XYZ file of C-alpha atoms in Angstrom:
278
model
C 95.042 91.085 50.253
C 96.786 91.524 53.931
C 99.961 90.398 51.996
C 99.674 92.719 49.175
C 98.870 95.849 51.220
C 102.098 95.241 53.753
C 104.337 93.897 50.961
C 103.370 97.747 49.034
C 104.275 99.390 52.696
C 107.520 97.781 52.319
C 108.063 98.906 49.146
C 107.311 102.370 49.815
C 109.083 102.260 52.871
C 112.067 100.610 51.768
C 112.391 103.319 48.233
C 111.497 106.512 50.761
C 114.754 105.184 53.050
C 116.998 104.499 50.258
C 115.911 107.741 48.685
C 117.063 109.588 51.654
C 120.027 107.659 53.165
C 121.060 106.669 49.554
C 120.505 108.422 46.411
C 120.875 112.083 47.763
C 124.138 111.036 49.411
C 126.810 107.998 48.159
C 124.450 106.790 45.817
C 122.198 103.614 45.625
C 123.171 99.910 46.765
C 121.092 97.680 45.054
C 121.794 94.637 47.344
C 120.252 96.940 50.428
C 117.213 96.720 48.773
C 116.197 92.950 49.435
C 117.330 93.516 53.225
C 115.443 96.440 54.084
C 111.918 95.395 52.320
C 112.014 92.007 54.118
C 112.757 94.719 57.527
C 110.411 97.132 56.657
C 107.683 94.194 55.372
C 108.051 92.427 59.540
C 107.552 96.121 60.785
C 104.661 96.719 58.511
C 103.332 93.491 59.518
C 103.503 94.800 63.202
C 101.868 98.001 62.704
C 98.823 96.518 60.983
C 98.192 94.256 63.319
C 98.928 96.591 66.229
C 96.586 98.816 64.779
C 93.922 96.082 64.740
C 94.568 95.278 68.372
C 94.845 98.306 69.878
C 91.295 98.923 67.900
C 89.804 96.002 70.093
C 89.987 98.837 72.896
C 87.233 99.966 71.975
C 85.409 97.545 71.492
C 83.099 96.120 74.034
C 83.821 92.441 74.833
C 80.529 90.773 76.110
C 78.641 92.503 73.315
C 77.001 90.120 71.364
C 76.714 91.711 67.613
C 72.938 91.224 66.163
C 73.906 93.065 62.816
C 77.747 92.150 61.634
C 79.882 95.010 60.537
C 81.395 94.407 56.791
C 84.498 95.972 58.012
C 85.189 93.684 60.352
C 84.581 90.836 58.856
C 86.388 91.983 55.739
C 89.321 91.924 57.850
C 88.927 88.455 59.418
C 88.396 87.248 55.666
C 91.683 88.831 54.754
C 93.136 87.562 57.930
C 92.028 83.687 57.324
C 93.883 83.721 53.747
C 96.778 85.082 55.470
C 96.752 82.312 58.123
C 96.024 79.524 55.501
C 99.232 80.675 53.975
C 101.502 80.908 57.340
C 100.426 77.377 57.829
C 101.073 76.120 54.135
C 98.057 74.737 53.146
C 96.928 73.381 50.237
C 93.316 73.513 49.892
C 91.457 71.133 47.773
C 87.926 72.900 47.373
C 85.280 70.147 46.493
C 81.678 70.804 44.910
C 81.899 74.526 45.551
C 79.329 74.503 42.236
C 76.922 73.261 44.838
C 76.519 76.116 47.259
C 73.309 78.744 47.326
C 73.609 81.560 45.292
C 72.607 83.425 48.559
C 73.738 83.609 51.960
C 70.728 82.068 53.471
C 72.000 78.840 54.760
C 73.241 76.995 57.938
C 76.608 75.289 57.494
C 77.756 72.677 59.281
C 81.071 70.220 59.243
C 82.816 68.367 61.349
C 85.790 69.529 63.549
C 89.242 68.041 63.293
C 91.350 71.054 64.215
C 91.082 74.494 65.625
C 92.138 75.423 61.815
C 88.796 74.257 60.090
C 87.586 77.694 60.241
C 90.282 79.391 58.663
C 90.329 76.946 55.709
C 86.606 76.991 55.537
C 86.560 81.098 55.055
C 89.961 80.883 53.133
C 87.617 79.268 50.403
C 84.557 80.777 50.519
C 85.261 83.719 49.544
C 81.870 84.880 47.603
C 80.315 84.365 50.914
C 80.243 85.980 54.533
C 80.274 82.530 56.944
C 80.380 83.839 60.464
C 79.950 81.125 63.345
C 78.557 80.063 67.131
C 81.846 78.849 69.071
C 82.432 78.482 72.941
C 82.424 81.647 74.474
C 85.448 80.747 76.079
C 87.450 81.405 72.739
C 85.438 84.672 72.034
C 86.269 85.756 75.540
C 90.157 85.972 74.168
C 91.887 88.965 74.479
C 92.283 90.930 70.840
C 90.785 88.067 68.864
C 87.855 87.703 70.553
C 86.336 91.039 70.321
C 87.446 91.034 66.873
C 85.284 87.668 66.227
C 82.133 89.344 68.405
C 81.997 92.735 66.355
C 82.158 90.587 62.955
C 79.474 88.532 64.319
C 80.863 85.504 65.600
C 77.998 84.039 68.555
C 79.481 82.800 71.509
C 77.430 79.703 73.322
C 77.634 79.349 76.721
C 76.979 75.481 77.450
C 76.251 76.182 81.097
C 73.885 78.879 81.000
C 70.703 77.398 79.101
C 69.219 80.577 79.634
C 72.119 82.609 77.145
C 72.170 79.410 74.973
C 68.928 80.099 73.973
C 69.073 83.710 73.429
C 72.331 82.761 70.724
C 69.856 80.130 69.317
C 67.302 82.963 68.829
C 70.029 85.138 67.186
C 71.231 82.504 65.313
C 67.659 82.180 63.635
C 67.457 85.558 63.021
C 70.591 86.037 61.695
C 69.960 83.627 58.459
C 66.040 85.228 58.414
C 67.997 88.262 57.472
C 69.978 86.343 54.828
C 73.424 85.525 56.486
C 75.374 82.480 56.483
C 75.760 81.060 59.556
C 77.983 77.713 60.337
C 78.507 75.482 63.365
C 80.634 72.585 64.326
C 77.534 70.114 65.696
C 80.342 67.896 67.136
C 80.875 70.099 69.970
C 84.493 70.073 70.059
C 87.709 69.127 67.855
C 88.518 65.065 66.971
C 91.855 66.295 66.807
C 92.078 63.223 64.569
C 90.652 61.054 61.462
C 87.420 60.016 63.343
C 84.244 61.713 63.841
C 82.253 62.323 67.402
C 78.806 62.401 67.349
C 76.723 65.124 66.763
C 74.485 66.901 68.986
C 71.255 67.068 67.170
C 69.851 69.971 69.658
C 71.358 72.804 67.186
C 69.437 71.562 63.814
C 66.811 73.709 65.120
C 68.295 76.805 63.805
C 67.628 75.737 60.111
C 64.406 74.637 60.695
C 63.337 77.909 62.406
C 65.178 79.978 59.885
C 63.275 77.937 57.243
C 67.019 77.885 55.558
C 69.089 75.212 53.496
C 71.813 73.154 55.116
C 75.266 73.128 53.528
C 76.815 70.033 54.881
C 80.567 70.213 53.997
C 83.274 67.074 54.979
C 87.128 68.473 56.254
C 89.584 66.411 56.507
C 93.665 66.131 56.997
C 93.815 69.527 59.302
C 94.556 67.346 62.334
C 97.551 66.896 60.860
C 98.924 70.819 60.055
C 99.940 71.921 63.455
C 102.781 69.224 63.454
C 104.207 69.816 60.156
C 103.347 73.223 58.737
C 107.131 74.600 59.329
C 108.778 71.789 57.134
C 106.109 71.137 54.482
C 102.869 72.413 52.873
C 99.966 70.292 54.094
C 97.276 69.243 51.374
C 93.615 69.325 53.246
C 90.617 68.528 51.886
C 87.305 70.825 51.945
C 84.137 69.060 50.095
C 80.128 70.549 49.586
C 78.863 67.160 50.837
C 75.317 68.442 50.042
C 72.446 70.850 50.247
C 69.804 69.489 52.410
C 66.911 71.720 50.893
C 64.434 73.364 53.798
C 61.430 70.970 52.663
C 64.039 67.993 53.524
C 63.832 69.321 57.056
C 60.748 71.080 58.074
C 58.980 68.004 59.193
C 61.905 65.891 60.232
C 63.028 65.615 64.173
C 66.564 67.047 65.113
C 67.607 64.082 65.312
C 67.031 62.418 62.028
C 68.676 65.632 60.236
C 71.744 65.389 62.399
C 72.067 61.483 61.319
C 71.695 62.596 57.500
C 74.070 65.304 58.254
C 76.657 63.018 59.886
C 76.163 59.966 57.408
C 76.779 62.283 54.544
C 80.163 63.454 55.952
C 81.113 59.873 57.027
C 80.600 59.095 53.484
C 82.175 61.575 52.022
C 85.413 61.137 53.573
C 85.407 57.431 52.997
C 85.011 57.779 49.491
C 87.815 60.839 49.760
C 90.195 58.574 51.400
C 89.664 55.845 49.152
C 90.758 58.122 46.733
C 93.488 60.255 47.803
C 96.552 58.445 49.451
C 97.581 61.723 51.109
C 94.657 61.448 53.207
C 95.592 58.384 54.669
């Protein structure tokens, strides 16, 4: 959508400019045409993202949203699908038959890259997945208030006190029928291979008496280095839904081994099957 609305400022841009320079004077040169759209498309570009960050001016950025606005997030949807096509992915979308119908769920996956979330939302596009990160990435300039106001939670590992207020939030948030995802390794593999998860943040589901969409990503370690020369095929698969009455009377720790053995699983059996995942 990003691409359409700048690509139709170009083109009004680029007809106004010829209409005035051109057609009331010498006459129209086709050939300018091609030249000034691809101008007038990287100066469109700038404006509507220059809009967008001088917007984060006004925004306050320690806030921590409870209610998301749809605005907002609208934008980082658009803004994922724009990314996903700078960096020339191609997304294989696995088992999407298999999530809720609602937004009431806790998803979880593991973490290869710093792109996992902007595949994950480039996908899910009939649902509003916001997500607890490190503060320290919320705390960006521009993108990080963008991420606060659209409901993104920022966790603070060395504050236990502020930790447990996002946990609180988080549980709220998916009482009130959001989708809310997490990355229970902690931080990127920035490779094939999995960490292990910390079990602590299965709580959320369990409080939220909400589903768990476990979802397997793999092959995004690999964009970063390649994306300028060729498109990048990445995998996205709906492992499972662990239902709430899987969970309610489980420890942490036995749903985060479920959760983790069902990735593991599923990306054995994906690269056993597709060569450009090995």
């Amino acid at each position: 959508m990003i691409i359409l609305i700048i690509s139709l400022m170009a083109i009004l841009a680029s007809s106004l400019y010829m209409y005035f320079t051109q057609y009331l004077t010498t006459g129209i040169i086709w050939w300018s045409f091609p030249v000034l759209f691809l101008v007038f498309w990287l100066l469109s570009f700038l404006l509507f993202y220059g809009i967008l960050a001088i917007m984060t001016l006004f925004m306050n950025p320690k806030k921590v949203v409870v209610h998301p606005y749809k605005f907002y997030s609208l934008m980082i949807a658009w803004t994922t699908r724009f990314l996903a096509t700078f960096y020339r992915l191609d997304i294989v979308f696995e088992n999407d038959h298999l999530l809720p119908h609602n937004s009431k769920f806790f998803l979880i996956s593991n973490h290869q890259s710093n792109l996992d979330p902007i595949a994950l939302l480039a996908v899910m596009k009939k649902h509003t997945v916001t997500f607890i990160m490190k503060d320290s990435l919320l705390n960006l300039p521009v993108i990080g208030p963008w991420l606060r106001t659209s409901g993104y939670l920022p966790l603070d590992r060395k504050n236990d006190r502020k930790a447990l207020e996002v946990v609180a939030l988080a549980i709220k948030r998916i009482k009130d029928g959001k989708a809310l995802g997490v990355y229970p390794e902690g931080t990127r593999s920035r490779g094939p291979k999995m960490n292990e998860f910390h079990h602590g943040i299965f709580r959320v589901p369990q409080k939220a008496e909400a589903p768990i969409v476990v979802v397997a990503i793999d092959n995004l370690y690999r964009v970063k280095k390649r994306f300028l020369w060729t498109r990048t095929k990445v995998l996205i698969r709906i492992c499972e839904v662990i239902p709430y009455e899987d969970i309610k009377n489980k420890t942490t720790a036995d749903i985060s081994l479920r959760a983790q053995t069902s990735i593991q699983k599923a990306l054995d059996e994906a690269r056993a099957k597709y060569s450009w995942l090995n």
